[in-house]
Amino acid sequence: MSETTRVTSGSSTKGKVIITCAITGAIHTPTMSPYLPITPDEIAKEALAAAEAGAAILHLHARDPETGKPDQTPEAFAKFLPRIKQNTNAAINITTGGSPYMKVEERVKPAATFKPEVASLNMGSINFGLYHLVDKYKEFKFDWEKPHLEATRDLVFRNSFKDIEYILATCYDNGTRFEFECYDIAHLYNLAHFADRGLVKPPFFVQSVFGLLGAIGTHPEDVAHMKRTADRLFGDNYRWSVLGAGSSQLRIAAQAAALGGNIRVGLEDSLWAGKGKLAKSNADQVLLARKIIEGLGMEVATPDDARAILQLKGGDKVAF
């Protein structure tokens, strides 16, 4: 990366690990877990409990409260964003990923409308396979679920350079920082490309995603390779976080924390809280992440620590 000013965070945040909690997402469907939050009340309740457990950042999607289908309208987000903000100091992160079936113009609307402190931004296109989950369930609660999963056999989650430019142009002037979601090594190079063009500014909050079918795997060497590449490309100008999909969630979290990284958990990424044990809440996973961090002799970052580490604009500068 060329001509980028070195970014440092204060000594008061040294050794502190940010926990992001992704509350509901758009991958899992209602049949998969009775604990997956769907309604605005459920999403708000789960978000607040996750923050109380130690999550400094809350990553949010919305769903149709009747069917659980992903809903990327600003109106859907408006039903829970103010309640969450009024009851926690945690930083709010609004998805621009939405669902792989949505166009970028639809996906960016909530972040453009509400101007959050953080928004996610997928840094490249990938095959996005969920079809292998179909055979795990004999029947589905809602008619949309099975075809939604089966159709991913022929689905490319589009995040072209033009799409990324569009989201950056739409949101950056709002002071929103991005959680750069990198599903493969090439996505780090895509981020470096945008940094070289001056379209993104450090510190880069790099969220490495492991374990989705069509993206990088979950082997410890995959995790190490992602970090080595990011170190080489960005040096001190990025803050690393990881999310492991499914059963890999906590193993990858532990490896990343030991390597100095941050952690993302939540029912968007995994439905589990141990082998064969469904997580009954997002807070369950946050507490497990907290045990890892504190067991390694580190501290869990507060929301204000996270703001300092990532240079966020502050919760008083959002539009909700």
mmCIF file of C-alpha atoms in Angstrom, residues 71-298:
data_model
loop_
_atom_site.group_PDB
_atom_site.id
_atom_site.type_symbol
_atom_site.label_atom_id
_atom_site.label_comp_id
_atom_site.label_asym_id
_atom_site.label_seq_id
_atom_site.Cartn_x
_atom_site.Cartn_y
_atom_site.Cartn_z
ATOM 1 C CA ASP A 71 -35.496 -7.380 4.590
ATOM 2 C CA GLN A 72 -33.131 -4.584 3.580
ATOM 3 C CA THR A 73 -35.617 -1.694 3.623
ATOM 4 C CA PRO A 74 -34.762 1.248 5.872
ATOM 5 C CA GLU A 75 -38.256 0.918 7.324
ATOM 6 C CA ALA A 76 -37.395 -2.538 8.670
ATOM 7 C CA PHE A 77 -34.250 -1.224 10.389
ATOM 8 C CA ALA A 78 -36.116 1.776 11.807
ATOM 9 C CA LYS A 79 -38.183 -0.579 13.945
ATOM 10 C CA PHE A 80 -35.210 -1.526 16.130
ATOM 11 C CA LEU A 81 -32.283 0.887 15.602
ATOM 12 C CA PRO A 82 -33.539 3.698 17.894
ATOM 13 C CA ARG A 83 -34.371 1.255 20.681
ATOM 14 C CA ILE A 84 -30.911 -0.273 20.560
ATOM 15 C CA LYS A 85 -29.154 3.090 20.469
ATOM 16 C CA GLN A 86 -31.176 4.437 23.402
ATOM 17 C CA ASN A 87 -30.281 1.491 25.611
ATOM 18 C CA THR A 88 -26.613 0.774 24.929
ATOM 19 C CA ASN A 89 -23.353 2.567 24.246
ATOM 20 C CA ALA A 90 -22.275 -0.157 21.802
ATOM 21 C CA ALA A 91 -21.349 1.003 18.303
ATOM 22 C CA ILE A 92 -23.881 0.070 15.634
ATOM 23 C CA ASN A 93 -22.728 -1.606 12.418
ATOM 24 C CA ILE A 94 -25.324 -1.794 9.620
ATOM 25 C CA THR A 95 -24.902 -4.309 6.834
ATOM 26 C CA THR A 96 -24.450 -3.279 3.213
ATOM 27 C CA GLY A 97 -24.205 -6.958 2.312
ATOM 28 C CA GLY A 98 -27.890 -7.552 2.897
ATOM 29 C CA SER A 99 -28.593 -10.787 1.075
ATOM 30 C CA PRO A 100 -26.673 -12.212 -1.904
ATOM 31 C CA TYR A 101 -29.907 -12.027 -3.913
ATOM 32 C CA MET A 102 -30.166 -8.229 -3.574
ATOM 33 C CA LYS A 103 -28.754 -5.527 -5.840
ATOM 34 C CA VAL A 104 -26.246 -3.099 -4.395
ATOM 35 C CA GLU A 105 -28.671 -0.159 -4.599
ATOM 36 C CA GLU A 106 -31.014 -2.013 -2.251
ATOM 37 C CA ARG A 107 -28.255 -3.259 0.008
ATOM 38 C CA VAL A 108 -26.796 0.191 0.737
ATOM 39 C CA LYS A 109 -30.046 2.007 1.605
ATOM 40 C CA PRO A 110 -30.119 1.433 5.389
ATOM 41 C CA ALA A 111 -26.510 2.562 5.871
ATOM 42 C CA ALA A 112 -27.050 5.567 3.609
ATOM 43 C CA THR A 113 -30.222 6.501 5.503
ATOM 44 C CA PHE A 114 -29.061 6.048 9.091
ATOM 45 C CA LYS A 115 -25.363 6.998 8.758
ATOM 46 C CA PRO A 116 -24.050 4.524 11.359
ATOM 47 C CA GLU A 117 -20.618 4.552 12.948
ATOM 48 C CA VAL A 118 -19.759 1.343 11.073
ATOM 49 C CA ALA A 119 -21.104 -0.430 7.996
ATOM 50 C CA SER A 120 -19.987 -3.732 6.546
ATOM 51 C CA LEU A 121 -18.524 -3.808 3.037
ATOM 52 C CA ASN A 122 -17.829 -7.016 1.136
ATOM 53 C CA MET A 123 -14.541 -6.719 -0.734
ATOM 54 C CA GLY A 124 -15.142 -9.118 -3.610
ATOM 55 C CA SER A 125 -17.487 -11.488 -5.385
ATOM 56 C CA ILE A 126 -17.688 -15.151 -4.401
ATOM 57 C CA ASN A 127 -19.664 -18.295 -5.044
ATOM 58 C CA PHE A 128 -21.967 -18.365 -2.016
ATOM 59 C CA GLY A 129 -23.072 -21.923 -1.388
ATOM 60 C CA LEU A 130 -25.709 -22.748 1.195
ATOM 61 C CA TYR A 131 -27.397 -25.541 -0.767
ATOM 62 C CA HIS A 132 -25.519 -28.233 1.163
ATOM 63 C CA LEU A 133 -27.583 -27.319 4.242
ATOM 64 C CA VAL A 134 -30.870 -28.426 2.662
ATOM 65 C CA ASP A 135 -30.448 -32.143 3.379
ATOM 66 C CA LYS A 136 -30.010 -31.486 7.105
ATOM 67 C CA TYR A 137 -33.695 -30.636 7.493
ATOM 68 C CA LYS A 138 -36.657 -32.922 6.735
ATOM 69 C CA GLU A 139 -39.073 -30.021 6.473
ATOM 70 C CA PHE A 140 -38.988 -26.241 6.636
ATOM 71 C CA LYS A 141 -41.087 -23.826 8.633
ATOM 72 C CA PHE A 142 -41.620 -21.402 5.730
ATOM 73 C CA ASP A 143 -42.050 -22.055 2.013
ATOM 74 C CA TRP A 144 -39.269 -19.647 0.993
ATOM 75 C CA GLU A 145 -36.478 -21.358 2.935
ATOM 76 C CA LYS A 146 -35.713 -24.467 0.878
ATOM 77 C CA PRO A 147 -35.688 -22.753 -2.555
ATOM 78 C CA HIS A 148 -33.681 -19.880 -1.065
ATOM 79 C CA LEU A 149 -30.971 -22.319 0.030
ATOM 80 C CA GLU A 150 -31.155 -24.589 -3.018
ATOM 81 C CA ALA A 151 -30.785 -21.661 -5.444
ATOM 82 C CA THR A 152 -27.307 -20.920 -4.065
ATOM 83 C CA ARG A 153 -26.045 -23.837 -6.148
ATOM 84 C CA ASP A 154 -26.027 -21.289 -8.991
ATOM 85 C CA LEU A 155 -25.415 -18.069 -7.058
ATOM 86 C CA VAL A 156 -22.531 -15.636 -7.266
ATOM 87 C CA PHE A 157 -22.598 -13.027 -4.526
ATOM 88 C CA ARG A 158 -21.740 -10.014 -6.625
ATOM 89 C CA ASN A 159 -19.433 -7.388 -5.130
ATOM 90 C CA SER A 160 -17.772 -5.882 -8.185
ATOM 91 C CA PHE A 161 -15.326 -2.996 -8.143
ATOM 92 C CA LYS A 162 -18.190 -0.780 -9.342
ATOM 93 C CA ASP A 163 -20.420 -2.024 -6.508
ATOM 94 C CA ILE A 164 -17.725 -1.316 -3.924
ATOM 95 C CA GLU A 165 -17.120 2.150 -5.383
ATOM 96 C CA TYR A 166 -20.867 2.826 -5.227
ATOM 97 C CA ILE A 167 -21.085 1.954 -1.522
ATOM 98 C CA LEU A 168 -17.985 3.993 -0.708
ATOM 99 C CA ALA A 169 -19.303 7.010 -2.619
ATOM 100 C CA THR A 170 -22.694 6.707 -0.957
ATOM 101 C CA CYS A 171 -21.521 6.341 2.647
ATOM 102 C CA TYR A 172 -18.038 7.726 3.189
ATOM 103 C CA ASP A 173 -19.078 11.389 3.387
ATOM 104 C CA ASN A 174 -21.376 10.405 6.259
ATOM 105 C CA GLY A 175 -18.346 9.653 8.420
ATOM 106 C CA THR A 176 -19.178 5.953 8.438
ATOM 107 C CA ARG A 177 -16.223 3.612 8.867
ATOM 108 C CA PHE A 178 -16.270 0.194 7.218
ATOM 109 C CA GLU A 179 -15.897 -3.357 8.401
ATOM 110 C CA PHE A 180 -14.130 -4.660 5.287
ATOM 111 C CA GLU A 181 -15.324 -8.245 4.960
ATOM 112 C CA CYS A 182 -12.680 -10.335 3.211
ATOM 113 C CA TYR A 183 -13.783 -13.839 2.262
ATOM 114 C CA ASP A 184 -10.579 -14.720 0.463
ATOM 115 C CA ILE A 185 -6.996 -13.558 0.003
ATOM 116 C CA ALA A 186 -7.829 -11.657 -3.173
ATOM 117 C CA HIS A 187 -10.209 -9.465 -1.200
ATOM 118 C CA LEU A 188 -7.267 -8.108 0.788
ATOM 119 C CA TYR A 189 -5.643 -7.108 -2.492
ATOM 120 C CA ASN A 190 -8.910 -5.458 -3.544
ATOM 121 C CA LEU A 191 -8.836 -3.401 -0.346
ATOM 122 C CA ALA A 192 -5.199 -2.466 -1.007
ATOM 123 C CA HIS A 193 -6.260 -1.335 -4.484
ATOM 124 C CA PHE A 194 -8.869 1.030 -3.051
ATOM 125 C CA ALA A 195 -6.359 2.260 -0.468
ATOM 126 C CA ASP A 196 -3.823 3.020 -3.202
ATOM 127 C CA ARG A 197 -6.508 5.032 -5.007
ATOM 128 C CA GLY A 198 -7.188 7.024 -1.838
ATOM 129 C CA LEU A 199 -10.803 5.874 -1.636
ATOM 130 C CA VAL A 200 -10.460 4.312 1.823
ATOM 131 C CA LYS A 201 -8.567 5.656 4.810
ATOM 132 C CA PRO A 202 -6.763 3.812 7.617
ATOM 133 C CA PRO A 203 -7.093 2.298 10.070
ATOM 134 C CA PHE A 204 -8.784 -0.417 8.026
ATOM 135 C CA PHE A 205 -11.072 -2.691 10.044
ATOM 136 C CA VAL A 206 -10.465 -5.980 8.222
ATOM 137 C CA GLN A 207 -12.954 -8.743 9.008
ATOM 138 C CA SER A 208 -11.544 -12.018 7.697
ATOM 139 C CA VAL A 209 -14.329 -14.512 6.995
ATOM 140 C CA PHE A 210 -13.590 -18.240 7.142
ATOM 141 C CA GLY A 211 -15.657 -21.307 6.333
ATOM 142 C CA LEU A 212 -18.313 -20.305 3.826
ATOM 143 C CA LEU A 213 -18.619 -22.670 0.865
ATOM 144 C CA GLY A 214 -17.030 -20.787 -2.037
ATOM 145 C CA ALA A 215 -14.538 -18.835 0.075
ATOM 146 C CA ILE A 216 -11.386 -19.505 2.116
ATOM 147 C CA GLY A 217 -11.432 -22.509 4.451
ATOM 148 C CA THR A 218 -11.003 -22.898 8.197
ATOM 149 C CA HIS A 219 -7.613 -24.579 8.509
ATOM 150 C CA PRO A 220 -5.218 -22.837 10.919
ATOM 151 C CA GLU A 221 -2.919 -22.194 7.960
ATOM 152 C CA ASP A 222 -5.777 -20.359 6.191
ATOM 153 C CA VAL A 223 -6.103 -18.069 9.189
ATOM 154 C CA ALA A 224 -2.353 -17.515 9.409
ATOM 155 C CA HIS A 225 -2.103 -16.884 5.648
ATOM 156 C CA MET A 226 -4.837 -14.255 5.822
ATOM 157 C CA LYS A 227 -3.045 -12.441 8.623
ATOM 158 C CA ARG A 228 0.388 -12.683 6.988
ATOM 159 C CA THR A 229 -0.997 -11.192 3.791
ATOM 160 C CA ALA A 230 -2.797 -8.383 5.597
ATOM 161 C CA ASP A 231 0.357 -7.610 7.607
ATOM 162 C CA ARG A 232 2.373 -7.369 4.398
ATOM 163 C CA LEU A 233 -0.191 -5.206 2.595
ATOM 164 C CA PHE A 234 -1.220 -2.868 5.408
ATOM 165 C CA GLY A 235 1.438 -3.002 8.125
ATOM 166 C CA ASP A 236 0.291 -0.990 11.153
ATOM 167 C CA ASN A 237 -2.577 0.591 9.223
ATOM 168 C CA TYR A 238 -5.218 -2.032 9.886
ATOM 169 C CA ARG A 239 -7.077 -3.694 12.735
ATOM 170 C CA TRP A 240 -7.711 -7.394 12.209
ATOM 171 C CA SER A 241 -10.824 -9.304 13.199
ATOM 172 C CA VAL A 242 -12.079 -12.767 12.305
ATOM 173 C CA LEU A 243 -15.300 -14.659 12.018
ATOM 174 C CA GLY A 244 -15.480 -18.405 11.646
ATOM 175 C CA ALA A 245 -18.647 -19.830 10.148
ATOM 176 C CA GLY A 246 -20.465 -22.634 11.930
ATOM 177 C CA SER A 247 -18.544 -24.983 14.178
ATOM 178 C CA SER A 248 -15.224 -23.250 13.431
ATOM 179 C CA GLN A 249 -16.313 -20.038 15.141
ATOM 180 C CA LEU A 250 -14.620 -20.332 18.529
ATOM 181 C CA ARG A 251 -11.539 -22.229 17.338
ATOM 182 C CA ILE A 252 -10.759 -19.491 14.828
ATOM 183 C CA ALA A 253 -11.596 -16.828 17.407
ATOM 184 C CA ALA A 254 -9.076 -18.348 19.804
ATOM 185 C CA GLN A 255 -6.346 -18.503 17.161
ATOM 186 C CA ALA A 256 -6.945 -14.924 16.079
ATOM 187 C CA ALA A 257 -7.023 -13.574 19.630
ATOM 188 C CA ALA A 258 -3.717 -15.303 20.348
ATOM 189 C CA LEU A 259 -2.300 -13.602 17.248
ATOM 190 C CA GLY A 260 -3.460 -10.177 18.419
ATOM 191 C CA GLY A 261 -6.722 -10.032 16.499
ATOM 192 C CA ASN A 262 -10.305 -9.152 17.328
ATOM 193 C CA ILE A 263 -13.317 -11.474 17.296
ATOM 194 C CA ARG A 264 -16.743 -11.577 15.710
ATOM 195 C CA VAL A 265 -19.410 -13.962 16.954
ATOM 196 C CA GLY A 266 -23.203 -14.095 16.721
ATOM 197 C CA LEU A 267 -26.056 -16.139 15.313
ATOM 198 C CA GLU A 268 -25.465 -14.707 11.837
ATOM 199 C CA ASP A 269 -22.199 -16.620 11.686
ATOM 200 C CA SER A 270 -22.880 -19.719 13.783
ATOM 201 C CA LEU A 271 -25.881 -21.223 15.528
ATOM 202 C CA TRP A 272 -23.740 -23.178 17.989
ATOM 203 C CA ALA A 273 -22.364 -22.785 21.500
ATOM 204 C CA GLY A 274 -20.351 -25.990 21.598
ATOM 205 C CA LYS A 275 -20.450 -29.321 19.816
ATOM 206 C CA GLY A 276 -24.047 -30.295 19.110
ATOM 207 C CA LYS A 277 -25.366 -27.506 21.342
ATOM 208 C CA LEU A 278 -27.450 -24.717 19.838
ATOM 209 C CA ALA A 279 -26.700 -21.278 21.245
ATOM 210 C CA LYS A 280 -29.795 -20.033 23.018
ATOM 211 C CA SER A 281 -28.777 -16.425 22.462
ATOM 212 C CA ASN A 282 -26.148 -14.214 20.904
ATOM 213 C CA ALA A 283 -25.005 -13.376 24.423
ATOM 214 C CA ASP A 284 -24.073 -17.046 24.930
ATOM 215 C CA GLN A 285 -21.496 -16.728 22.168
ATOM 216 C CA VAL A 286 -20.241 -13.353 23.386
ATOM 217 C CA LEU A 287 -19.588 -14.856 26.810
ATOM 218 C CA LEU A 288 -17.668 -17.738 25.243
ATOM 219 C CA ALA A 289 -15.574 -15.237 23.262
ATOM 220 C CA ARG A 290 -14.997 -13.289 26.438
ATOM 221 C CA LYS A 291 -13.667 -16.421 28.169
ATOM 222 C CA ILE A 292 -11.166 -16.911 25.365
ATOM 223 C CA ILE A 293 -9.930 -13.322 25.572
ATOM 224 C CA GLU A 294 -9.651 -13.210 29.330
ATOM 225 C CA GLY A 295 -8.131 -16.688 29.424
ATOM 226 C CA LEU A 296 -5.327 -15.365 27.231
ATOM 227 C CA GLY A 297 -4.680 -12.584 29.733
ATOM 228 C CA MET A 298 -6.225 -9.814 27.632
#
